[in-house]
Short mmCIF file of C-alpha atoms in Angstrom, two decimals:
data_model
loop_
_atom_site.label_atom_id
_atom_site.label_comp_id
_atom_site.label_asym_id
_atom_site.label_seq_id
_atom_site.Cartn_x
_atom_site.Cartn_y
_atom_site.Cartn_z
CA MET F 200 -15.81 -12.28 20.62
CA LEU F 201 -14.07 -11.45 23.88
CA GLU F 202 -16.17 -11.13 27.02
CA GLY F 203 -15.50 -10.40 30.67
CA GLY F 204 -15.99 -7.94 33.49
CA GLU F 205 -14.39 -4.56 34.08
CA GLY F 206 -10.60 -4.50 34.29
CA VAL F 207 -9.89 -8.02 32.99
CA GLY F 208 -7.91 -6.83 29.95
CA LYS F 209 -10.36 -7.60 27.15
CA SER F 210 -9.67 -4.49 25.11
CA THR F 211 -5.92 -5.10 25.10
CA GLN F 212 -6.45 -8.74 24.15
CA ALA F 213 -8.95 -7.90 21.40
CA GLY F 214 -6.35 -5.67 19.76
CA LEU F 215 -3.60 -8.28 20.09
CA LEU F 216 -5.80 -11.07 18.70
CA ALA F 217 -6.99 -8.95 15.78
CA ARG F 218 -3.41 -8.15 14.81
CA ARG F 219 -2.49 -11.82 14.99
CA LEU F 220 -5.43 -12.79 12.77
CA ASP F 221 -5.33 -9.69 10.53
CA ALA F 222 -8.95 -9.24 11.57
CA VAL F 223 -11.22 -6.24 11.98
CA VAL F 224 -11.22 -5.16 15.63
CA THR F 225 -14.21 -3.34 17.07
CA ARG F 226 -16.05 -2.87 20.34
CA GLU F 227 -19.44 -2.61 21.98
CA PRO F 228 -21.07 -0.39 22.75
CA GLY F 229 -19.35 1.58 20.03
CA GLY F 230 -17.77 0.73 16.71
CA THR F 231 -19.88 3.25 14.79
CA ALA F 232 -20.64 6.97 15.14
CA LEU F 233 -24.05 6.16 16.60
CA GLY F 234 -22.60 3.47 18.85
CA GLU F 235 -19.88 5.73 20.22
CA ARG F 236 -22.47 8.37 21.12
CA ALA F 237 -24.56 5.72 22.87
CA ARG F 238 -21.41 4.54 24.67
CA ALA F 239 -20.69 8.04 25.91
CA LEU F 240 -24.20 8.29 27.35
CA LEU F 241 -24.12 4.83 28.89
CA LEU F 242 -20.80 5.38 30.65
CA ASP F 243 -21.24 9.02 31.70
CA PRO F 244 -21.76 9.26 35.49
CA SER F 245 -23.34 12.70 35.11
CA VAL F 246 -26.48 11.26 33.48
CA GLY F 247 -27.53 9.97 36.90
CA ASP F 248 -29.74 6.95 37.41
CA VAL F 249 -30.66 5.15 34.20
CA GLU F 250 -33.64 2.82 34.07
CA PRO F 251 -32.39 -0.73 33.38
CA ARG F 252 -34.67 -1.10 30.34
CA ALA F 253 -33.48 2.23 28.96
CA GLU F 254 -29.91 1.01 29.41
CA LEU F 255 -30.76 -2.24 27.62
CA LEU F 256 -32.41 -0.46 24.71
CA LEU F 257 -29.47 1.89 24.25
CA MET F 258 -27.13 -1.11 24.23
CA VAL F 259 -29.09 -3.04 21.64
CA ALA F 260 -29.71 0.01 19.45
CA ALA F 261 -25.95 0.50 19.29
CA ARG F 262 -25.55 -3.20 18.47
CA ALA F 263 -28.08 -3.13 15.63
CA GLN F 264 -26.14 -0.31 13.99
CA HIS F 265 -22.82 -2.02 14.70
CA VAL F 266 -23.87 -5.33 13.17
CA GLY F 267 -25.32 -3.68 10.06
CA GLU F 268 -22.57 -1.12 9.52
CA VAL F 269 -19.41 -2.96 10.62
CA ILE F 270 -19.69 -6.66 11.38
CA LEU F 271 -21.79 -8.01 8.51
CA PRO F 272 -19.93 -6.02 5.81
CA ALA F 273 -16.59 -7.24 7.20
CA LEU F 274 -17.75 -10.84 7.19
CA ALA F 275 -19.19 -10.46 3.69
CA SER F 276 -15.80 -9.25 2.47
CA GLY F 277 -14.09 -12.32 3.90
CA ARG F 278 -12.57 -10.64 6.97
CA ASP F 279 -12.58 -12.10 10.45
CA VAL F 280 -13.96 -9.86 13.20
CA VAL F 281 -12.74 -9.61 16.79
CA CYS F 282 -15.22 -7.75 18.97
CA ASP F 283 -14.64 -6.47 22.50
CA ARG F 284 -18.05 -7.45 23.99
CA PHE F 285 -21.19 -8.68 22.25
CA THR F 286 -24.49 -10.20 23.37
CA GLY F 287 -22.90 -12.04 26.30
CA SER F 288 -22.09 -8.76 27.98
CA THR F 289 -25.65 -7.51 27.56
CA ILE F 290 -27.04 -10.65 29.17
CA ALA F 291 -24.46 -10.52 31.98
CA TYR F 292 -24.82 -6.80 32.75
CA GLN F 293 -28.45 -5.99 32.01
CA GLY F 294 -29.80 -9.47 32.80
CA TYR F 295 -27.79 -10.82 35.70
CA GLY F 296 -26.42 -7.47 36.88
CA ARG F 297 -29.51 -5.27 36.60
CA GLY F 298 -32.00 -8.07 37.19
CA LEU F 299 -34.00 -7.71 33.99
CA PRO F 300 -35.77 -10.92 32.89
CA LEU F 301 -33.22 -12.98 30.96
CA GLU F 302 -35.77 -13.94 28.31
CA GLU F 303 -36.48 -10.27 27.54
CA VAL F 304 -32.77 -9.44 27.34
CA GLU F 305 -32.11 -12.41 25.06
CA GLN F 306 -35.00 -11.44 22.78
CA ALA F 307 -33.75 -7.86 22.54
CA CYS F 308 -30.25 -9.13 21.71
CA ALA F 309 -31.57 -11.47 19.03
CA ILE F 310 -33.53 -8.66 17.36
CA ALA F 311 -30.55 -6.29 17.46
CA SER F 312 -28.04 -8.78 16.07
CA GLY F 313 -30.35 -10.38 13.53
CA ARG F 314 -29.60 -13.59 15.46
CA LEU F 315 -25.93 -13.38 14.52
CA VAL F 316 -23.94 -15.80 16.68
CA PRO F 317 -20.15 -15.61 17.09
CA ASP F 318 -18.09 -18.55 15.88
CA LEU F 319 -16.27 -18.42 19.21
CA THR F 320 -16.62 -16.49 22.45
CA VAL F 321 -13.69 -16.28 24.86
CA LEU F 322 -14.35 -15.27 28.46
CA VAL F 323 -11.36 -13.60 30.10
CA GLU F 324 -11.52 -14.38 33.82
CA LEU F 325 -9.68 -12.51 36.56
CA ASP F 326 -9.82 -12.40 40.34
CA GLU F 327 -12.28 -9.66 41.28
CA GLN F 328 -9.87 -7.84 43.59
CA VAL F 329 -7.20 -7.78 40.89
CA ALA F 330 -9.76 -6.60 38.32
CA ALA F 331 -10.95 -3.85 40.66
CA SER F 332 -7.37 -2.64 41.13
CA ARG F 333 -7.00 -2.30 37.34
CA ARG F 334 -10.04 -0.09 36.88
CA SER F 335 -9.73 3.58 36.13
CA ALA F 336 -8.99 5.98 38.97
CA VAL F 337 -11.95 7.97 37.66
CA PRO F 338 -14.55 5.23 37.16
CA ASP F 339 -17.24 5.45 34.52
CA ARG F 340 -20.89 4.84 35.39
CA ILE F 341 -20.62 1.05 35.08
CA GLU F 342 -17.25 0.72 36.81
CA ALA F 343 -18.61 2.78 39.72
CA GLU F 344 -21.32 0.21 40.51
CA ASP F 345 -20.97 -1.56 43.86
CA ALA F 346 -19.21 -4.87 44.46
CA GLU F 347 -22.51 -6.78 44.58
CA PHE F 348 -23.38 -5.64 41.06
CA HIS F 349 -19.99 -6.71 39.71
CA ALA F 350 -20.31 -10.05 41.52
CA ARG F 351 -23.67 -10.68 39.82
CA VAL F 352 -22.18 -9.79 36.45
CA ARG F 353 -19.24 -12.13 37.00
CA ALA F 354 -21.59 -14.95 38.04
CA GLY F 355 -23.61 -14.27 34.90
CA PHE F 356 -20.55 -14.58 32.69
CA GLN F 357 -19.60 -17.84 34.38
CA MET F 358 -23.10 -19.21 33.89
CA LEU F 359 -23.11 -18.22 30.22
CA ALA F 360 -19.68 -19.77 29.64
CA GLU F 361 -20.91 -23.06 31.08
CA GLN F 362 -24.24 -23.04 29.26
CA CYS F 363 -22.96 -21.85 25.89
CA GLY F 364 -19.63 -23.67 25.71
CA TRP F 365 -17.45 -20.56 25.71
CA ALA F 366 -13.71 -20.88 26.03
CA VAL F 367 -12.41 -19.51 29.35
CA VAL F 368 -8.93 -18.01 29.68
CA ASP F 369 -7.18 -16.85 32.85
CA GLY F 370 -6.44 -13.14 32.51
CA GLY F 371 -4.03 -13.05 35.44
CA GLY F 372 -0.81 -13.49 33.48
CA SER F 373 1.18 -10.95 31.52
CA PRO F 374 -0.60 -9.51 28.46
CA GLU F 375 1.73 -11.60 26.27
CA LYS F 376 0.94 -14.82 28.16
CA VAL F 377 -2.80 -14.18 28.06
CA ALA F 378 -2.55 -13.39 24.33
CA GLU F 379 -0.79 -16.70 23.70
CA ASP F 380 -3.41 -18.59 25.69
CA ILE F 381 -6.23 -16.93 23.73
CA ALA F 382 -4.50 -17.60 20.40
CA GLU F 383 -4.09 -21.25 21.33
CA VAL F 384 -7.78 -21.56 22.16
CA VAL F 385 -8.80 -19.80 18.94
CA GLU F 386 -6.56 -22.00 16.82
CA TYR F 387 -7.86 -25.16 18.48
CA ARG F 388 -11.55 -24.24 18.46
CA LEU F 389 -11.67 -22.76 14.96
CA ALA F 390 -9.23 -25.05 13.16
CA PRO F 391 -10.79 -26.66 10.07
CA ALA F 392 -11.97 -30.16 10.79
CA THR F 393 -9.74 -32.80 9.23
CA PRO F 394 -11.45 -35.76 7.64
CA ASP F 395 -11.23 -39.06 9.44
CA ARG F 396 -9.00 -41.28 7.28
CA SER F 397 -9.02 -44.25 9.61
CA PRO F 398 -10.02 -47.53 7.95
#
């Protein structure tokens, strides 16, 4: 799974990694018809203020459908899956960003995913000013949040990476350089263990 804040290049890198691995590429919220409709609601500035718990429940409802319809069937067929965002983003945005109790957010995520845990999560890090400059000229509802919100989200991602042992990759290079760095991390972290043949 690839995680990170707005404008760090996750979506580009998810596509590049999936092609390299011949994996299924998908995203959250989204990835299914239901998920894409939830995404449209969640990102639409015209919906106005959204209660943080309502936002959380929309996110995890989309995830439950996504896991059942896309991720688990792909894994069952022997395919690898590269996902642009997963539970880490929900904890960072709705927990750290919105201030919902982390335990509640984690419980909601566990229910939605059936406690599915990625084999590897890669956090793409980027200087906040650079990330802000990469965001859309017409920001969606999340992108349009103030700098303090995005700072809390970034701090949440950093905390999760430290606590959960995520790989962290600098997203400041060219897309090709970042892709190579991610591929190197994936190969190293997910390489089959070789038996110890030392006497």
